[in-house]
Amino acid sequence: MKNLFYRYLSEIKAGFRISLIYRFNTLVHLLTAPINLVIFYFLWNAIYGYTGQEIIRGFTLPALISYYAVSIIISFLVWADIDEWMEEAVRQGYLVTDLLRPINYIGSNFFFLIGLKLLNLLIQTIPFFIIAVVFFNVKIAGPAYFLLFFVALFMAFVLNFFISFLVGLTAFWLMKIGGIRRMRRIFVFFLSGALIPLSFFPEWFQRISSFLPFEYIRYHVINIYLEKYTFVEVLRVMGIQLVWIVILCLLGILVWRRAYKKFAGAGT
Amino acid sequence: MRYLKLFTKSFALELSSELAYKTNFVIKSLSLVLGDFISPLLAILIYNTTLGIPGWSLEQFILFQGTLILISGLTHFLLIMIPYKIIDEIREGTFDKYLIKPYNTLLFFSFSSVNIGGLAETFTGIVLVTWSMIKLDLSIFSFNFLVYIFLIIIGFLFAYSLMVLIAALSFLVVKSEALVSLFFRVLDLARYPVQIYGTGFRFFLTFLVPVAVMSTYPASSLVFGLDYKSVIGAIISVSLFLFISVYLWKKAMMKYSSAGG
């Protein structure tokens, strides 16, 4: 057990070191992310002014701006491109070395990703949060909701990890999966409510969406931050997140075993 | 003429390399089309729940978005790979071999960098524009449509000069991918009609970094008729942009030391 702990700790460290090398890119993201927020601000400012309603679909203008700000933070921390790494590893054939290591493949990827996100948290998320609070009047959630938000955020991270992992597994059969990866990005992005909160969607669509995992990656997590839910509702969201994690994790392990048998290490 | 041959050759090569993985090719094209339908979908959601963007009806706004998708489709098809290819070649230290080819280096890259995926986007753009033109009862046999086509070319030229600018800067700056992503963020400002921005910002988007030429100008000249002042302003600023980019490229060529890295 202790041994296992050290193995995964070394993965976290490795991820952290890699992210240190790419810190310049991370900083550029920090500088460009507010542009997005500026666009959303002007767009919705015009729409709210023109429509003349104070609350549209449960959101006031300031709440909606906060929604987008928190959404960007979730993108920073939850985003995972494991499918891209897996495609590379399968096609180049260096997955062989990954498999030879005395460490669980899924686990090592997971902790490596956590390591990558640690630096993001420090030099991207926190500064962006400060920018959002100072320049866009994003309100700071109460301590209880702040804490709950972090728990839900972590679960969203795990959930998204497994979705990305499952997509990555298709590389074992298809080799080149740029198209599927792009599909995954579009689906997760749009259906999680990154462009517009799900409450703006038609009723019937919201009902279908509630049976899909995507909105639990972003929409509900943001609503927890915005204190839109009671504690019971928060628990319900987290329960569903957990169910999805278990389902996708089991599915991931199952498909992984098949992929493992299929893999020949020939590369392309 | 030989550049045209170069282009058809590159196109055929790129197509056959894409077709090597047919499943991926199909899914990729589908995903590109799907991705482009996200913004009209967003428009429909916005117009269903609010009065929308002041001054633009849903159909007009979709025409706007179709125009943007059309121009960015053309950009992805013909232009986007130019800086990426050049950055790769510089890094690998293999850029030199292009300098001794009997072609103008910039034109060589301009005509040999093809990305098939962009065609799917261009197509989506055309579909959206056609749909909204029918809905809005706009004719293609009109002066406004002529101006529209002309402004699309201007928008395309602006995108080209941006790519040349990025390519030129990549000789001078090491971390050029970051620059590329910065430029794309700035282009994001063109996603909505410039009228939603404040006056100062609008000036910035029209004259200093004229991203408005990629969406607002063509679309509004087709929908609302020609606004001479903005069109002339756009032409001047795009020509200036193009001139500066090519000038910087020439400078960069003179500075190039083939060090790789």
Short mmCIF file of C-alpha atoms in Angstrom, two decimals:
data_model
loop_
_atom_site.label_atom_id
_atom_site.label_comp_id
_atom_site.label_asym_id
_atom_site.label_seq_id
_atom_site.Cartn_x
_atom_site.Cartn_y
_atom_site.Cartn_z
CA MET A 1 0.00 0.00 0.00
CA LYS A 2 2.77 2.37 0.96
CA ASN A 3 4.64 1.31 -2.12
CA LEU A 4 1.62 2.09 -4.27
CA PHE A 5 1.34 5.50 -2.66
CA TYR A 6 4.92 6.34 -3.61
CA ARG A 7 4.43 5.15 -7.16
CA TYR A 8 1.45 7.43 -7.65
CA LEU A 9 3.17 10.27 -5.85
CA SER A 10 5.97 10.03 -8.37
CA GLU A 11 3.40 10.28 -11.16
CA ILE A 12 2.02 13.46 -9.62
CA LYS A 13 5.55 14.86 -9.38
CA ALA A 14 6.24 13.94 -13.00
CA GLY A 15 3.08 15.70 -14.12
CA PHE A 16 3.98 18.75 -12.08
CA ARG A 17 7.45 18.92 -13.62
CA ILE A 18 6.07 18.63 -17.13
CA SER A 19 3.64 21.44 -16.45
CA LEU A 20 6.55 23.56 -15.20
CA ILE A 21 8.14 23.22 -18.64
CA TYR A 22 4.94 24.38 -20.29
CA ARG A 23 4.34 27.18 -17.81
CA PHE A 24 4.67 29.76 -20.58
CA ASN A 25 1.67 28.27 -22.40
CA THR A 26 -0.24 28.16 -19.14
CA LEU A 27 0.44 31.84 -18.62
CA VAL A 28 -0.71 32.69 -22.12
CA HIS A 29 -3.96 30.90 -21.34
CA LEU A 30 -4.27 33.00 -18.24
CA LEU A 31 -3.89 36.16 -20.32
CA THR A 32 -6.26 35.08 -23.08
CA ALA A 33 -9.05 33.59 -20.97
CA PRO A 34 -10.36 37.02 -19.87
CA ILE A 35 -10.93 37.86 -23.57
CA ASN A 36 -13.60 35.16 -23.57
CA LEU A 37 -15.18 36.66 -20.53
CA VAL A 38 -15.12 40.11 -22.14
CA ILE A 39 -16.95 38.72 -25.19
CA PHE A 40 -19.63 37.08 -23.06
CA TYR A 41 -19.95 40.22 -21.00
CA PHE A 42 -20.63 42.46 -24.01
CA LEU A 43 -22.90 39.92 -25.69
CA TRP A 44 -25.15 39.40 -22.69
CA ASN A 45 -25.01 43.01 -21.65
CA ALA A 46 -26.52 43.88 -25.05
CA ILE A 47 -29.09 41.07 -24.86
CA TYR A 48 -30.24 41.87 -21.32
CA GLY A 49 -30.47 45.58 -22.13
CA TYR A 50 -32.48 44.90 -25.28
CA THR A 51 -34.77 42.29 -23.73
CA GLY A 52 -35.48 44.48 -20.71
CA GLN A 53 -35.92 41.60 -18.27
CA GLU A 54 -33.88 41.46 -15.11
CA ILE A 55 -33.92 37.68 -14.79
CA ILE A 56 -33.75 35.43 -17.84
CA ARG A 57 -34.09 31.69 -17.25
CA GLY A 58 -33.07 32.02 -13.64
CA PHE A 59 -30.03 34.21 -14.26
CA THR A 60 -29.49 37.89 -13.63
CA LEU A 61 -26.78 39.50 -15.75
CA PRO A 62 -24.17 39.49 -12.93
CA ALA A 63 -25.03 35.86 -12.10
CA LEU A 64 -24.58 34.91 -15.73
CA ILE A 65 -21.18 36.62 -15.89
CA SER A 66 -20.19 34.72 -12.74
CA TYR A 67 -21.46 31.57 -14.44
CA TYR A 68 -19.07 32.07 -17.35
CA ALA A 69 -16.17 32.97 -15.06
CA VAL A 70 -16.59 29.81 -12.98
CA SER A 71 -17.08 27.87 -16.20
CA ILE A 72 -13.64 29.00 -17.40
CA ILE A 73 -12.13 27.92 -14.08
CA ILE A 74 -13.73 24.51 -14.48
CA SER A 75 -12.27 24.28 -17.97
CA PHE A 76 -8.82 25.05 -16.56
CA LEU A 77 -9.01 22.33 -13.93
CA VAL A 78 -11.22 19.66 -15.42
CA TRP A 79 -9.94 19.63 -18.98
CA ALA A 80 -8.18 16.38 -19.88
CA ASP A 81 -6.56 15.32 -23.13
CA ILE A 82 -5.73 11.75 -22.18
CA ASP A 83 -7.34 10.52 -25.40
CA GLU A 84 -4.74 12.53 -27.30
CA TRP A 85 -1.87 11.02 -25.28
CA MET A 86 -3.30 7.55 -25.76
CA GLU A 87 -3.64 8.00 -29.50
CA GLU A 88 -0.01 9.11 -29.70
CA ALA A 89 1.13 6.23 -27.49
CA VAL A 90 -0.71 3.64 -29.55
CA ARG A 91 0.29 5.02 -32.92
CA GLN A 92 3.92 5.62 -32.07
CA GLY A 93 4.04 2.30 -30.27
CA TYR A 94 5.59 3.64 -27.08
CA LEU A 95 2.63 2.41 -25.14
CA VAL A 96 4.76 -0.72 -24.82
CA THR A 97 7.07 1.03 -22.36
CA ASP A 98 4.08 2.34 -20.43
CA LEU A 99 2.74 -1.17 -20.09
CA LEU A 100 6.06 -2.58 -18.94
CA ARG A 101 6.14 -0.28 -15.94
CA PRO A 102 5.09 -1.85 -12.64
CA ILE A 103 2.20 0.56 -12.27
CA ASN A 104 -1.47 0.51 -13.21
CA TYR A 105 -1.93 2.29 -16.56
CA ILE A 106 -5.21 4.02 -15.70
CA GLY A 107 -3.96 5.04 -12.26
CA SER A 108 -0.69 6.40 -13.53
CA ASN A 109 -2.46 8.55 -16.12
CA PHE A 110 -4.88 9.80 -13.53
CA PHE A 111 -2.22 10.89 -11.06
CA PHE A 112 -0.03 12.29 -13.79
CA LEU A 113 -2.95 14.50 -14.81
CA ILE A 114 -3.43 15.60 -11.22
CA GLY A 115 0.21 16.62 -11.17
CA LEU A 116 -0.32 18.63 -14.33
CA LYS A 117 -3.30 20.43 -12.83
CA LEU A 118 -1.51 21.40 -9.63
CA LEU A 119 0.53 24.09 -11.32
CA ASN A 120 -2.54 25.20 -13.27
CA LEU A 121 -4.26 25.76 -9.97
CA LEU A 122 -1.42 27.96 -8.74
CA ILE A 123 -0.49 30.08 -11.75
CA GLN A 124 -3.70 29.98 -13.78
CA THR A 125 -6.82 29.37 -11.74
CA ILE A 126 -6.07 31.52 -8.72
CA PRO A 127 -4.87 34.56 -10.72
CA PHE A 128 -7.84 34.23 -13.06
CA PHE A 129 -10.18 34.02 -10.10
CA ILE A 130 -8.70 37.23 -8.74
CA ILE A 131 -9.11 38.94 -12.13
CA ALA A 132 -12.71 37.73 -12.29
CA VAL A 133 -13.50 39.01 -8.80
CA VAL A 134 -11.80 42.39 -9.26
CA PHE A 135 -12.77 43.26 -12.85
CA PHE A 136 -15.97 41.32 -13.44
CA ASN A 137 -17.51 41.56 -9.98
CA VAL A 138 -17.73 37.81 -9.64
CA LYS A 139 -18.98 37.15 -6.16
CA ILE A 140 -17.06 34.94 -3.76
CA ALA A 141 -19.15 31.99 -2.61
CA GLY A 142 -19.77 31.39 1.11
CA PRO A 143 -17.28 29.01 2.80
CA ALA A 144 -19.66 26.03 2.91
CA TYR A 145 -20.58 26.32 -0.78
CA PHE A 146 -16.98 27.01 -1.69
CA LEU A 147 -15.98 23.74 -0.09
CA LEU A 148 -18.87 21.83 -1.69
CA PHE A 149 -17.92 23.38 -5.02
CA PHE A 150 -14.41 21.96 -4.71
CA VAL A 151 -15.71 18.49 -3.93
CA ALA A 152 -18.07 18.61 -6.92
CA LEU A 153 -15.25 20.03 -9.05
CA PHE A 154 -13.00 17.12 -8.17
CA MET A 155 -15.75 14.64 -9.02
CA ALA A 156 -16.29 16.45 -12.32
CA PHE A 157 -12.58 16.05 -12.96
CA VAL A 158 -12.75 12.30 -12.36
CA LEU A 159 -15.88 12.01 -14.50
CA ASN A 160 -14.30 13.85 -17.39
CA PHE A 161 -11.13 11.80 -16.99
CA PHE A 162 -13.02 8.59 -17.61
CA ILE A 163 -14.92 9.98 -20.58
CA SER A 164 -11.65 11.07 -22.14
CA PHE A 165 -10.07 7.72 -21.25
CA LEU A 166 -12.90 5.79 -22.93
CA VAL A 167 -12.52 7.89 -26.05
CA GLY A 168 -8.79 7.26 -25.97
CA LEU A 169 -9.39 3.52 -25.88
CA THR A 170 -10.98 3.65 -29.33
CA ALA A 171 -7.45 4.33 -30.64
CA PHE A 172 -6.67 0.64 -30.10
CA TRP A 173 -9.11 -0.23 -32.84
CA LEU A 174 -9.10 2.84 -35.06
CA MET A 175 -5.51 4.08 -34.68
CA LYS A 176 -6.33 7.61 -35.79
CA ILE A 177 -9.03 9.17 -33.63
CA GLY A 178 -8.70 12.91 -34.21
CA GLY A 179 -12.33 13.02 -35.36
CA ILE A 180 -13.74 11.18 -32.36
CA ARG A 181 -11.66 13.31 -30.01
CA ARG A 182 -13.08 16.39 -31.60
CA MET A 183 -16.61 14.99 -31.24
CA ARG A 184 -15.93 14.33 -27.58
CA ARG A 185 -14.73 17.89 -27.05
CA ILE A 186 -17.79 19.36 -28.77
CA PHE A 187 -20.23 17.17 -26.85
CA VAL A 188 -18.66 17.74 -23.47
CA PHE A 189 -18.28 21.45 -24.17
CA PHE A 190 -21.78 22.17 -25.39
CA LEU A 191 -23.81 19.70 -23.33
CA SER A 192 -22.02 20.59 -20.11
CA GLY A 193 -23.25 24.15 -20.53
CA ALA A 194 -20.03 25.92 -21.46
CA LEU A 195 -21.61 28.19 -24.05
CA ILE A 196 -24.94 28.79 -22.40
CA PRO A 197 -26.48 27.50 -19.13
CA LEU A 198 -28.68 24.46 -19.61
CA SER A 199 -31.70 26.35 -18.29
CA PHE A 200 -31.76 28.19 -21.65
CA PHE A 201 -32.39 24.90 -23.44
CA PRO A 202 -35.94 23.72 -24.17
CA GLU A 203 -37.64 21.65 -21.45
CA TRP A 204 -37.56 18.36 -23.40
CA PHE A 205 -33.89 18.75 -24.10
CA GLN A 206 -33.11 19.35 -20.44
CA ARG A 207 -34.93 16.16 -19.55
CA ILE A 208 -32.85 14.12 -22.01
CA SER A 209 -29.68 15.84 -20.88
CA SER A 210 -30.34 14.93 -17.24
CA PHE A 211 -29.83 11.29 -18.20
CA LEU A 212 -26.41 12.07 -19.67
CA PRO A 213 -23.22 12.63 -17.69
CA PHE A 214 -22.14 15.86 -19.37
CA GLU A 215 -24.06 18.42 -17.33
CA TYR A 216 -22.52 17.00 -14.17
CA ILE A 217 -19.11 18.10 -15.42
CA ARG A 218 -19.93 21.78 -15.48
CA TYR A 219 -23.48 23.12 -15.22
CA HIS A 220 -24.39 21.73 -11.80
CA VAL A 221 -20.91 22.37 -10.44
CA ILE A 222 -21.23 26.05 -11.35
CA ASN A 223 -24.71 26.21 -9.84
CA ILE A 224 -23.27 24.89 -6.59
CA TYR A 225 -20.75 27.73 -6.62
CA LEU A 226 -23.53 30.23 -7.33
CA GLU A 227 -25.42 28.84 -4.30
CA LYS A 228 -28.44 27.99 -6.42
CA TYR A 229 -28.95 24.65 -4.70
CA THR A 230 -29.94 23.65 -1.18
CA PHE A 231 -27.68 21.21 0.64
CA VAL A 232 -30.00 18.33 -0.20
CA GLU A 233 -29.86 19.22 -3.88
CA VAL A 234 -26.08 19.46 -3.70
CA LEU A 235 -25.94 15.97 -2.23
CA ARG A 236 -28.18 14.73 -5.01
CA VAL A 237 -25.88 16.20 -7.67
CA MET A 238 -22.87 14.61 -6.02
CA GLY A 239 -24.66 11.28 -5.75
CA ILE A 240 -25.36 11.29 -9.48
CA GLN A 241 -21.76 12.32 -10.17
CA LEU A 242 -20.62 9.34 -8.13
CA VAL A 243 -22.93 6.95 -9.97
CA TRP A 244 -21.60 8.17 -13.31
CA ILE A 245 -18.02 7.82 -12.12
CA VAL A 246 -18.63 4.22 -11.07
CA ILE A 247 -20.37 3.35 -14.35
CA LEU A 248 -17.72 4.96 -16.54
CA CYS A 249 -14.88 3.58 -14.44
CA LEU A 250 -16.19 0.01 -14.72
CA LEU A 251 -16.78 0.47 -18.41
CA GLY A 252 -13.28 1.88 -18.78
CA ILE A 253 -11.69 -1.09 -17.03
CA LEU A 254 -13.71 -3.53 -19.10
CA VAL A 255 -12.83 -1.95 -22.43
CA TRP A 256 -9.23 -1.43 -21.32
CA ARG A 257 -8.83 -5.19 -20.74
CA ARG A 258 -10.07 -5.91 -24.25
CA ALA A 259 -7.87 -3.20 -25.73
CA TYR A 260 -4.89 -4.55 -23.82
CA LYS A 261 -5.37 -7.96 -25.41
CA LYS A 262 -5.79 -6.39 -28.82
CA PHE A 263 -2.68 -4.23 -28.64
CA ALA A 264 0.27 -5.56 -30.60
CA GLY A 265 2.69 -2.68 -30.17
CA ALA A 266 3.40 -2.45 -33.86
CA GLY A 267 2.86 1.27 -34.14
CA THR A 268 2.11 2.62 -37.60
CA MET B 1 0.59 29.07 -62.93
CA ARG B 2 3.18 26.79 -61.37
CA TYR B 3 1.88 27.85 -57.98
CA LEU B 4 -1.52 26.61 -59.04
CA LYS B 5 0.05 23.28 -59.96
CA LEU B 6 1.80 23.26 -56.60
CA PHE B 7 -1.54 23.81 -54.93
CA THR B 8 -3.35 21.01 -56.79
CA LYS B 9 -0.46 18.64 -56.04
CA SER B 10 -0.51 19.51 -52.32
CA PHE B 11 -4.26 19.15 -52.27
CA ALA B 12 -4.11 15.67 -53.82
CA LEU B 13 -1.36 14.60 -51.42
CA GLU B 14 -3.22 15.87 -48.40
CA LEU B 15 -6.42 14.19 -49.54
CA SER B 16 -4.76 10.82 -49.99
CA SER B 17 -3.07 11.04 -46.60
CA GLU B 18 -6.43 11.87 -45.00
CA LEU B 19 -8.11 9.01 -46.80
CA ALA B 20 -5.56 6.54 -45.43
CA TYR B 21 -7.74 6.42 -42.31
CA LYS B 22 -11.22 6.48 -43.76
CA THR B 23 -13.20 6.11 -40.54
CA ASN B 24 -11.32 8.97 -39.00
CA PHE B 25 -11.78 11.06 -42.13
CA VAL B 26 -15.55 10.60 -42.07
CA ILE B 27 -15.87 11.24 -38.34
CA LYS B 28 -13.54 14.22 -38.56
CA SER B 29 -15.56 15.85 -41.33
CA LEU B 30 -18.76 15.15 -39.42
CA SER B 31 -17.33 16.59 -36.23
CA LEU B 32 -16.21 19.72 -38.05
CA VAL B 33 -19.69 20.26 -39.46
CA LEU B 34 -21.23 19.51 -36.06
CA GLY B 35 -18.84 21.92 -34.37
CA ASP B 36 -19.88 24.65 -36.77
CA PHE B 37 -23.55 24.05 -36.15
CA ILE B 38 -22.95 24.81 -32.48
CA SER B 39 -23.00 28.56 -33.04
CA PRO B 40 -26.30 28.72 -34.96
CA LEU B 41 -27.68 26.40 -32.28
CA LEU B 42 -26.55 28.86 -29.65
CA ALA B 43 -28.22 31.61 -31.67
CA ILE B 44 -31.51 29.72 -31.69
CA LEU B 45 -31.31 29.16 -27.94
CA ILE B 46 -30.62 32.85 -27.37
CA TYR B 47 -33.43 34.01 -29.66
CA ASN B 48 -35.89 31.56 -28.10
CA THR B 49 -35.31 32.85 -24.62
CA THR B 50 -34.56 36.53 -25.19
CA LEU B 51 -35.18 39.27 -27.74
CA GLY B 52 -31.69 38.60 -29.00
CA ILE B 53 -28.93 40.87 -30.16
CA PRO B 54 -30.14 44.42 -30.74
CA GLY B 55 -30.50 45.20 -34.43
CA TRP B 56 -30.23 41.62 -35.64
CA SER B 57 -33.06 39.17 -36.18
CA LEU B 58 -32.38 35.44 -35.84
CA GLU B 59 -32.08 34.92 -39.60
CA GLN B 60 -29.84 37.93 -39.97
CA PHE B 61 -27.67 36.72 -37.12
CA ILE B 62 -27.39 33.26 -38.67
CA LEU B 63 -26.34 34.90 -41.92
CA PHE B 64 -23.71 36.67 -39.88
CA GLN B 65 -22.52 33.43 -38.34
CA GLY B 66 -22.60 31.62 -41.68
CA THR B 67 -20.37 34.31 -43.13
CA LEU B 68 -17.91 33.96 -40.29
CA ILE B 69 -17.90 30.16 -40.66
CA LEU B 70 -17.42 30.52 -44.40
CA ILE B 71 -14.41 32.78 -43.99
CA SER B 72 -12.87 30.75 -41.21
CA GLY B 73 -13.52 27.59 -43.22
CA LEU B 74 -11.56 29.07 -46.09
CA THR B 75 -8.91 30.11 -43.61
CA HIS B 76 -8.66 26.58 -42.20
CA PHE B 77 -8.65 25.11 -45.68
CA LEU B 78 -5.99 27.28 -47.25
CA LEU B 79 -4.16 29.27 -44.62
CA ILE B 80 -4.02 27.79 -41.17
CA MET B 81 -1.24 25.32 -41.88
CA ILE B 82 1.12 28.01 -43.18
CA PRO B 83 2.45 29.15 -39.79
CA TYR B 84 2.32 25.65 -38.27
CA LYS B 85 4.35 24.19 -41.14
CA ILE B 86 6.88 26.98 -40.99
CA ILE B 87 7.23 26.72 -37.22
CA ASP B 88 7.85 22.99 -37.54
CA GLU B 89 10.44 23.44 -40.24
CA ILE B 90 12.31 26.09 -38.27
CA ARG B 91 12.34 23.93 -35.18
CA GLU B 92 13.56 20.87 -37.05
CA GLY B 93 16.21 22.97 -38.77
CA THR B 94 14.93 21.91 -42.16
CA PHE B 95 13.67 25.29 -43.25
CA ASP B 96 16.80 25.95 -45.32
CA LYS B 97 15.83 23.62 -48.08
CA TYR B 98 12.86 25.82 -48.92
CA LEU B 99 15.14 28.79 -49.40
CA ILE B 100 16.94 27.14 -52.30
CA LYS B 101 13.80 26.02 -54.10
CA PRO B 102 13.08 27.97 -57.30
CA TYR B 103 10.00 29.46 -55.68
CA ASN B 104 9.31 32.49 -53.59
CA THR B 105 9.44 30.96 -50.11
CA LEU B 106 6.35 32.71 -48.79
CA LEU B 107 4.31 31.88 -51.87
CA PHE B 108 5.56 28.31 -51.77
CA PHE B 109 4.18 27.85 -48.27
CA SER B 110 1.05 29.80 -49.09
CA PHE B 111 0.16 27.44 -51.90
CA SER B 112 1.33 24.15 -50.43
CA SER B 113 -0.32 24.32 -47.00
CA VAL B 114 -3.69 22.65 -47.34
CA ASN B 115 -5.97 21.32 -44.65
CA ILE B 116 -8.85 19.34 -46.11
CA GLY B 117 -10.96 19.65 -42.97
CA GLY B 118 -11.55 23.31 -43.78
CA LEU B 119 -13.63 22.32 -46.77
CA ALA B 120 -16.29 20.82 -44.51
CA GLU B 121 -16.47 24.12 -42.65
CA THR B 122 -16.63 26.18 -45.83
CA PHE B 123 -19.48 23.99 -46.95
CA THR B 124 -21.34 24.47 -43.64
CA GLY B 125 -20.87 28.22 -43.99
CA ILE B 126 -22.31 28.20 -47.50
CA VAL B 127 -25.31 26.15 -46.32
CA LEU B 128 -26.02 28.58 -43.48
CA VAL B 129 -25.65 31.65 -45.69
CA THR B 130 -27.89 30.14 -48.37
CA TRP B 131 -30.54 29.17 -45.83
CA SER B 132 -30.70 32.60 -44.28
CA MET B 133 -30.57 34.37 -47.65
CA ILE B 134 -33.64 32.41 -48.72
CA LYS B 135 -35.37 33.17 -45.42
CA LEU B 136 -34.54 36.86 -45.72
CA ASP B 137 -35.50 36.93 -49.37
CA LEU B 138 -32.12 38.26 -50.49
CA SER B 139 -31.09 37.87 -54.10
CA ILE B 140 -27.64 36.91 -55.31
CA PHE B 141 -28.18 39.10 -58.37
CA SER B 142 -27.77 42.36 -56.56
CA PHE B 143 -25.16 44.98 -55.95
CA ASN B 144 -25.16 44.14 -52.24
CA PHE B 145 -24.26 40.55 -52.95
CA LEU B 146 -21.36 41.68 -55.11
CA VAL B 147 -20.10 43.85 -52.28
CA TYR B 148 -20.60 40.89 -49.95
CA ILE B 149 -18.34 38.66 -52.06
CA PHE B 150 -15.78 41.42 -52.32
CA LEU B 151 -15.76 41.88 -48.54
CA ILE B 152 -15.38 38.15 -48.00
CA ILE B 153 -12.24 38.33 -50.11
CA ILE B 154 -11.06 41.26 -47.99
CA GLY B 155 -11.74 39.21 -44.84
CA PHE B 156 -9.81 36.31 -46.30
CA LEU B 157 -6.90 38.60 -47.12
CA PHE B 158 -6.92 39.81 -43.54
CA ALA B 159 -6.73 36.22 -42.32
CA TYR B 160 -3.86 35.65 -44.74
CA SER B 161 -1.92 38.62 -43.48
CA LEU B 162 -2.44 37.41 -39.91
CA MET B 163 -0.95 34.03 -40.82
CA VAL B 164 2.02 35.70 -42.51
CA LEU B 165 2.45 37.87 -39.46
CA ILE B 166 2.47 34.86 -37.16
CA ALA B 167 4.90 33.06 -39.45
CA ALA B 168 7.22 36.07 -39.54
CA LEU B 169 7.09 36.49 -35.77
CA SER B 170 7.88 32.83 -35.27
CA PHE B 171 11.38 33.56 -36.60
CA LEU B 172 11.87 36.18 -33.96
CA VAL B 173 10.12 34.60 -31.00
CA VAL B 174 10.78 31.06 -29.81
CA LYS B 175 7.46 30.19 -28.20
CA SER B 176 5.37 30.93 -31.23
CA GLU B 177 2.51 28.47 -30.55
CA ALA B 178 1.44 30.72 -27.72
CA LEU B 179 1.30 33.60 -30.19
CA VAL B 180 -0.92 31.55 -32.46
CA SER B 181 -3.35 30.89 -29.64
CA LEU B 182 -3.32 34.56 -28.66
CA PHE B 183 -4.26 35.54 -32.21
CA PHE B 184 -7.11 33.07 -32.25
CA ARG B 185 -8.47 34.48 -29.04
CA VAL B 186 -8.46 37.93 -30.56
CA LEU B 187 -10.27 36.53 -33.59
CA ASP B 188 -12.94 35.27 -31.20
CA LEU B 189 -13.98 38.89 -30.81
CA ALA B 190 -15.42 38.65 -34.32
CA ARG B 191 -17.96 36.05 -33.24
CA TYR B 192 -20.64 38.62 -32.57
CA PRO B 193 -21.60 41.80 -34.39
CA VAL B 194 -19.28 44.64 -33.41
CA GLN B 195 -22.33 46.69 -32.46
CA ILE B 196 -22.45 44.89 -29.11
CA TYR B 197 -19.11 46.34 -28.08
CA GLY B 198 -18.55 49.85 -26.76
CA THR B 199 -17.39 52.63 -29.07
CA GLY B 200 -13.70 52.42 -28.16
CA PHE B 201 -13.63 48.69 -28.61
CA ARG B 202 -15.46 48.96 -31.89
CA PHE B 203 -12.81 51.35 -33.20
CA PHE B 204 -10.13 48.86 -32.13
CA LEU B 205 -11.85 45.99 -33.95
CA THR B 206 -12.45 48.01 -37.11
CA PHE B 207 -9.20 49.83 -37.64
CA LEU B 208 -6.42 48.58 -35.38
CA VAL B 209 -7.04 44.84 -35.45
CA PRO B 210 -9.75 44.70 -38.09
CA VAL B 211 -11.29 41.36 -37.15
CA ALA B 212 -14.68 42.87 -37.92
CA VAL B 213 -13.87 42.44 -41.63
CA MET B 214 -14.23 38.70 -41.13
CA SER B 215 -17.87 38.81 -40.12
CA THR B 216 -19.65 42.06 -39.36
CA TYR B 217 -18.79 43.98 -42.54
CA PRO B 218 -19.68 41.39 -45.17
CA ALA B 219 -22.82 40.30 -43.34
CA SER B 220 -24.16 43.77 -42.60
CA SER B 221 -23.46 45.03 -46.11
CA LEU B 222 -25.57 42.18 -47.43
CA VAL B 223 -28.36 42.61 -44.89
CA PHE B 224 -28.46 46.36 -44.36
CA GLY B 225 -26.73 47.66 -47.48
CA LEU B 226 -23.37 49.23 -48.03
CA ASP B 227 -21.76 51.54 -45.53
CA TYR B 228 -19.05 53.25 -47.60
CA LYS B 229 -17.11 54.65 -44.69
CA SER B 230 -16.57 51.31 -42.94
CA VAL B 231 -15.80 49.49 -46.17
CA ILE B 232 -13.13 51.97 -47.18
CA GLY B 233 -11.76 51.92 -43.65
CA ALA B 234 -11.62 48.15 -43.75
CA ILE B 235 -9.85 48.10 -47.11
CA ILE B 236 -7.24 50.57 -45.91
CA SER B 237 -6.57 48.79 -42.64
CA VAL B 238 -6.39 45.35 -44.24
CA SER B 239 -3.97 46.56 -46.92
CA LEU B 240 -1.88 48.13 -44.21
CA PHE B 241 -1.94 44.87 -42.27
CA LEU B 242 -0.91 42.89 -45.31
CA PHE B 243 1.88 45.32 -46.10
CA ILE B 244 3.28 45.20 -42.56
CA SER B 245 3.10 41.39 -42.47
CA VAL B 246 4.95 40.93 -45.73
CA TYR B 247 7.51 43.52 -44.69
CA LEU B 248 8.10 41.68 -41.40
CA TRP B 249 8.39 38.42 -43.28
CA LYS B 250 11.13 39.90 -45.49
CA LYS B 251 12.91 41.19 -42.40
CA ALA B 252 12.65 37.79 -40.79
CA MET B 253 14.07 36.12 -43.89
CA MET B 254 17.11 38.34 -43.75
CA LYS B 255 17.62 37.59 -40.07
CA TYR B 256 17.18 33.84 -40.43
CA SER B 257 20.29 32.01 -39.25
CA SER B 258 19.17 28.38 -39.63
CA ALA B 259 20.10 27.55 -36.05
CA GLY B 260 17.12 25.28 -35.45
CA GLY B 261 16.17 24.66 -31.86
#
